[in-house]
Coordinates of C-alpha atoms in Angstrom, one line a residue:
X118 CA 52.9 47.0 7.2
X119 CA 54.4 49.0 4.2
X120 CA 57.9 50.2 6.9
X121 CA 58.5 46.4 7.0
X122 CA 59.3 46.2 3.7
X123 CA 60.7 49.8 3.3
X124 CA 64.4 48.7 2.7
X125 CA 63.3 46.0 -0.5
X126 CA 62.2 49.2 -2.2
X127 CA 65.4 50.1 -2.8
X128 CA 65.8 46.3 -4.8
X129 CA 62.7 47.0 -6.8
X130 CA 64.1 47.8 -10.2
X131 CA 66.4 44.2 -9.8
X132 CA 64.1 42.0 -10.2
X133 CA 61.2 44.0 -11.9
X134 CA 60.8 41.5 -15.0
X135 CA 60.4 38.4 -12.4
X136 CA 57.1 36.5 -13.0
X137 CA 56.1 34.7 -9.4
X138 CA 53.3 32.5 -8.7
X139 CA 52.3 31.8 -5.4
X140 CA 49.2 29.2 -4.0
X141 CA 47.6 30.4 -0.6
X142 CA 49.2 34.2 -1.0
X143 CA 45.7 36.0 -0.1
X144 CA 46.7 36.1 4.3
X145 CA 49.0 35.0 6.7
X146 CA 52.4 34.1 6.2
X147 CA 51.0 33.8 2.0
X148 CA 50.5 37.5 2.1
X149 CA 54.1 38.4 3.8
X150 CA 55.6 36.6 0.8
X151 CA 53.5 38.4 -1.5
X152 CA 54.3 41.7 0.3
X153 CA 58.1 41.3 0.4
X154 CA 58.2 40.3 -3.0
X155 CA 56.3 42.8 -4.5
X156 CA 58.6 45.2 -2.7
X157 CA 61.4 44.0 -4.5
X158 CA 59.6 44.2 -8.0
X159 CA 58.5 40.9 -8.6
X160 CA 55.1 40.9 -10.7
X161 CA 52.6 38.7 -8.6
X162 CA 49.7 36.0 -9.6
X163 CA 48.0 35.3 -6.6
X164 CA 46.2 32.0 -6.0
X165 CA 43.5 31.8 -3.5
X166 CA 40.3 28.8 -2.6
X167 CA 37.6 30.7 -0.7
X168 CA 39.8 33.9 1.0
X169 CA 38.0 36.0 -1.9
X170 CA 38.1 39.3 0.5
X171 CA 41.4 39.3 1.3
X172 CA 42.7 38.1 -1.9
X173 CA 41.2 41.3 -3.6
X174 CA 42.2 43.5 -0.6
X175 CA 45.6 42.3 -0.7
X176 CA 45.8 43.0 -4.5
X177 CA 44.6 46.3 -4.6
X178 CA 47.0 47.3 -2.0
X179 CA 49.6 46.5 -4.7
X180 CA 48.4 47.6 -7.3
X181 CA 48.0 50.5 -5.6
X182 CA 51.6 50.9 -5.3
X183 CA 52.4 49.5 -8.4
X184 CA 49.7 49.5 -11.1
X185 CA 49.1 46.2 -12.7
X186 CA 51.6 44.3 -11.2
X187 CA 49.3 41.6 -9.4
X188 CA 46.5 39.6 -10.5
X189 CA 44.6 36.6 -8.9
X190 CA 43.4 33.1 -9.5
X191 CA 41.1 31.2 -7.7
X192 CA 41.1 27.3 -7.8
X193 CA 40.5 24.5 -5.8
X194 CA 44.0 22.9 -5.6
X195 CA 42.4 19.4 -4.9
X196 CA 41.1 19.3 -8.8
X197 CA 44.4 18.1 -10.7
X198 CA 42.6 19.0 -13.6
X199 CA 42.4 22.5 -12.6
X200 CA 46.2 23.3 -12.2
X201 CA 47.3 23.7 -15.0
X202 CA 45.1 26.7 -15.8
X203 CA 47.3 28.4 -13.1
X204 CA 50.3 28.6 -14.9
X205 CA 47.9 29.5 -18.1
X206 CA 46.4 32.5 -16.7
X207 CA 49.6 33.4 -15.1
X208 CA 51.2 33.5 -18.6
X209 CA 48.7 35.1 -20.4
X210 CA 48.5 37.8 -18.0
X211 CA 52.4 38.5 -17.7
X212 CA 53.6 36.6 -20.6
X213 CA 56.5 34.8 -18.2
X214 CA 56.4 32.4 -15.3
X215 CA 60.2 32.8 -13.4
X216 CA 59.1 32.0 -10.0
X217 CA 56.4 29.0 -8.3
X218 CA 55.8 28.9 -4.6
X219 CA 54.0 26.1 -3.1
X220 CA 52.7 27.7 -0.2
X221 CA 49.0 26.8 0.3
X222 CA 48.2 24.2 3.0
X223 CA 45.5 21.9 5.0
X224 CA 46.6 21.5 8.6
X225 CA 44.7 19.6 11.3
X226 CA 45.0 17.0 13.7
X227 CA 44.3 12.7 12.3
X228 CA 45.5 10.2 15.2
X229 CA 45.3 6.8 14.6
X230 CA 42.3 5.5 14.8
X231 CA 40.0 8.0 14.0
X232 CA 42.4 8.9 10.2
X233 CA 39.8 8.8 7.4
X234 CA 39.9 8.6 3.7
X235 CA 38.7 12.5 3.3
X236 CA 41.7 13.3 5.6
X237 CA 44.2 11.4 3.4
X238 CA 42.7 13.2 0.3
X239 CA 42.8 16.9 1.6
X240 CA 46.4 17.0 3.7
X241 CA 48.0 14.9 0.9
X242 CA 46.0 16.9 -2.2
X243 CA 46.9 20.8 -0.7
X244 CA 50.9 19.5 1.0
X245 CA 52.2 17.1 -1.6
X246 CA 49.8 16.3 -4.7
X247 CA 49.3 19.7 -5.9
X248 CA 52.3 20.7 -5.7
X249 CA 53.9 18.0 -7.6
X250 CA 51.0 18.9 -10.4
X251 CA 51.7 22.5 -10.3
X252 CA 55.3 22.0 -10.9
X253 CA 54.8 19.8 -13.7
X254 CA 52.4 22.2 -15.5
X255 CA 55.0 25.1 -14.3
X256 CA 57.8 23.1 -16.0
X257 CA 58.5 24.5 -19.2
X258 CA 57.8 28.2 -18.4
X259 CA 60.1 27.8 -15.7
X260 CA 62.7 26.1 -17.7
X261 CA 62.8 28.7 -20.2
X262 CA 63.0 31.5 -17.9
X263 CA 65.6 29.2 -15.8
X264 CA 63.5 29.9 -12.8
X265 CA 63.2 28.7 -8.9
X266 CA 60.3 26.9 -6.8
X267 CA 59.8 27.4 -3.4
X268 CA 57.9 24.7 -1.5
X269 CA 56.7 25.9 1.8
X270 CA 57.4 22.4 4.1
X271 CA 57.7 21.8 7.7
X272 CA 60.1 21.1 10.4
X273 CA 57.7 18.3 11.4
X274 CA 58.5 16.9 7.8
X275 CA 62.1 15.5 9.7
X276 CA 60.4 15.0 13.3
X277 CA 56.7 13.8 12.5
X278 CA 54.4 15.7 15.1
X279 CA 52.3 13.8 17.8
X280 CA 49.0 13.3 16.5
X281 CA 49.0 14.9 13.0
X282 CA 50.3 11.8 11.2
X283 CA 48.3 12.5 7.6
X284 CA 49.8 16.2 7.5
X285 CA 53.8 14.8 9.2
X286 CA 53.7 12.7 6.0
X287 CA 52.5 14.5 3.7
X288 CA 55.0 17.4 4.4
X289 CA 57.8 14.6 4.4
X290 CA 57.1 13.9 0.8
X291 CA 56.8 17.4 0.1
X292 CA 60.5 17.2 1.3
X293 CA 61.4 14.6 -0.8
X294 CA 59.5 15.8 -3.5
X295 CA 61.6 18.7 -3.3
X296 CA 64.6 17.0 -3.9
X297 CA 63.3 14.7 -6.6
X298 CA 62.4 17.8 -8.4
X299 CA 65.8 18.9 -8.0
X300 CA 67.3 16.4 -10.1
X301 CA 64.5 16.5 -12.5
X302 CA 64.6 19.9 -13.4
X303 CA 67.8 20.6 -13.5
X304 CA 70.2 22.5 -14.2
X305 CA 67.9 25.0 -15.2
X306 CA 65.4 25.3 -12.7
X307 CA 66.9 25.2 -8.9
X308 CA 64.1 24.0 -6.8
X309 CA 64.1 24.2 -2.6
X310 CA 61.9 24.1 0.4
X311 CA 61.8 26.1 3.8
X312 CA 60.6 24.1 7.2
X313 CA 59.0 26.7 9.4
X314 CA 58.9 26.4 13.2
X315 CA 56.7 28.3 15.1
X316 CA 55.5 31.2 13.5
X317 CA 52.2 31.9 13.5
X318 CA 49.4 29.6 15.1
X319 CA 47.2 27.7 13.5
X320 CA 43.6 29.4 13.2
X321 CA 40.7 27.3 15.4
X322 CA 43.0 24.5 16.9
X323 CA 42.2 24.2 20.7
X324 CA 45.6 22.0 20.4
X325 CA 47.3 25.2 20.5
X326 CA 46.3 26.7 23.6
X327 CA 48.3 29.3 25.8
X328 CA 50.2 26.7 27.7
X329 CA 51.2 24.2 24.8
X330 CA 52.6 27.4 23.1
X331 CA 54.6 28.8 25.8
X332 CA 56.4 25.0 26.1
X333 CA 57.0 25.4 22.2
X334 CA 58.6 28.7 22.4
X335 CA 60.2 27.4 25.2
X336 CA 62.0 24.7 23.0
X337 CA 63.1 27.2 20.4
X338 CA 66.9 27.9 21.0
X339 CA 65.9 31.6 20.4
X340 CA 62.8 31.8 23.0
X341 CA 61.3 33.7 21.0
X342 CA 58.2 32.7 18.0
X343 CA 59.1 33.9 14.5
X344 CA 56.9 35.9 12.3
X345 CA 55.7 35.6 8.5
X346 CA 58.4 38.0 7.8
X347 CA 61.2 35.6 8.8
X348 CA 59.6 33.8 6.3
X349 CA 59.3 35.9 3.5
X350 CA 62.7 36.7 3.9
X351 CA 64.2 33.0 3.6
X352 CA 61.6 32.9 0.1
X353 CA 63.3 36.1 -1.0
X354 CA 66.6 34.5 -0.4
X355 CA 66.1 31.1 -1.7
X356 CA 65.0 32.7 -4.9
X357 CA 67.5 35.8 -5.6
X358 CA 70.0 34.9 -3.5
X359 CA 70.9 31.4 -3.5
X360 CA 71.9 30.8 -6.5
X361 CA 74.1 27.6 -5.8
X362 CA 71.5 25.8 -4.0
X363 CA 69.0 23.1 -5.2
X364 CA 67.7 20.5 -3.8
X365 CA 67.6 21.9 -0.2
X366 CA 65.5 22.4 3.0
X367 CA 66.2 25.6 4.6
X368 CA 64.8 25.9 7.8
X369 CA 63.4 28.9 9.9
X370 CA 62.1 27.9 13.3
X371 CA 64.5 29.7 15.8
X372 CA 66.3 26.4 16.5
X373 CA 63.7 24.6 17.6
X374 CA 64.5 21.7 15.2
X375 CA 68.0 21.4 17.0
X376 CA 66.5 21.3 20.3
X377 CA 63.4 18.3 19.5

């Protein structure tokens, strides 16, 4: 995958001193991030639950490239009291914290009816709670190095999808959450969120079958699914480029949200 990222090279020594912090970065569109960022010289602390494998795969590939410039953390992001050690290792391994992305995520299914308590507890804990906990124990390293989130929402956030109510809500808050952050920590820390469309399906959801993803594409404006890439690329802008923009939900779904 190293061509995809062959032009960010040339960006590497622009934002070598940049500190990022990322929750889920060991695969799938987590990794892309990690991949684009590192590309443009951003130092990496990689959070991971139970991806182990990949996490150290994904790190040694970096560091293979550029020694010592990623490290991971593991952590279940549904103990609060664990959180904060996140931002702790991340500082004591780099000494700075300039960048948080709030990209780890529970997705499933909960219709009414059949919506239980443990439900409630993992789609809100992984989409909204921990990253309102993160960012609070993030706060002051981010404040002093006047730094950026990035919190990885949903289109669904604006249009609640059929059937997953827990996970439609919990990604609205993340929204507002977003937002309220906004006004909280600035005007030094600029804080925004990206709503993804269809980029990559989800792993063991018969919901998702051939047909039901050919009538999704079909609703996209560009006919076309996106790819973690597209992704990374919106994080990368948020957080270099953007500069004027806080507050804000960017999103990256080929136009699908026009067309719902």
């Amino acid at each position: 995958m190293g061509h995809v990222f062959a032009d960010f090279q040339l960006m590497s020594n622009a934002h070598s001193d940049k500190v990022v912090l990322i929750t889920g970065g060991a695969k799938r569109v987590g990794a892309a991030i990690c991949r684009m960022l590192h590309a443009a010289g951003c130092r990496l602390m990689i959070h991971y639950r139970s991806s182990r494998g990949e996490a150290e795969a994904l790190a040694a590939e970096l560091n293979g490239s550029r020694p010592d410039s990623a490290a991971l953390v593991q952590a279940d992001l549904l103990h609060c009291a664990a959180l904060p050690r996140l931002v702790e290792d991340t500082l004591a391994k780099f000494g700075r914290l300039d960048v948080l992305i709030n990209n780890a995520s529970s997705f499933y299914p909960t219709e009414v009816g059949s919506i239980t308590e443990e439900n409630w507890t993992d789609l809100m804990g992984t989409n909204l709670k921990a990253p309102l906990f993160l960012a609070q124990a993030a706060a002051d390293a981010l404040r002093h190095a006047r730094g950026a989130i990035v919190n990885i929402a949903d289109i669904h956030a604006e249009r609640p999808m059929k059937s997953y109510v827990v996970y439609s809500i919990a990604k609205a808050g993340l929204v507002a959450l977003t937002k309220s952050l906004a006004h909280e920590l600035g005007p030094y820390v600029r804080v925004n969120a990206i709503g993804p469309g269809p980029i990559l399906w989800p792993e063991d959801d018969p919901t998702f079958d051939e047909t039901e993803r050919r009538r999704i594409i079909a609703h996209t404006l560009l006919k076309r699914e996106g790819t973690p890439e597209d992704i990374a690329r919106a994080v990368r802008f948020l957080i270099f480029d953007a500069t004027y923009t806080t507050g804000h939900m960017l999103t990256v779904d080929g136009g699908r949200s026009a067309s719902l």
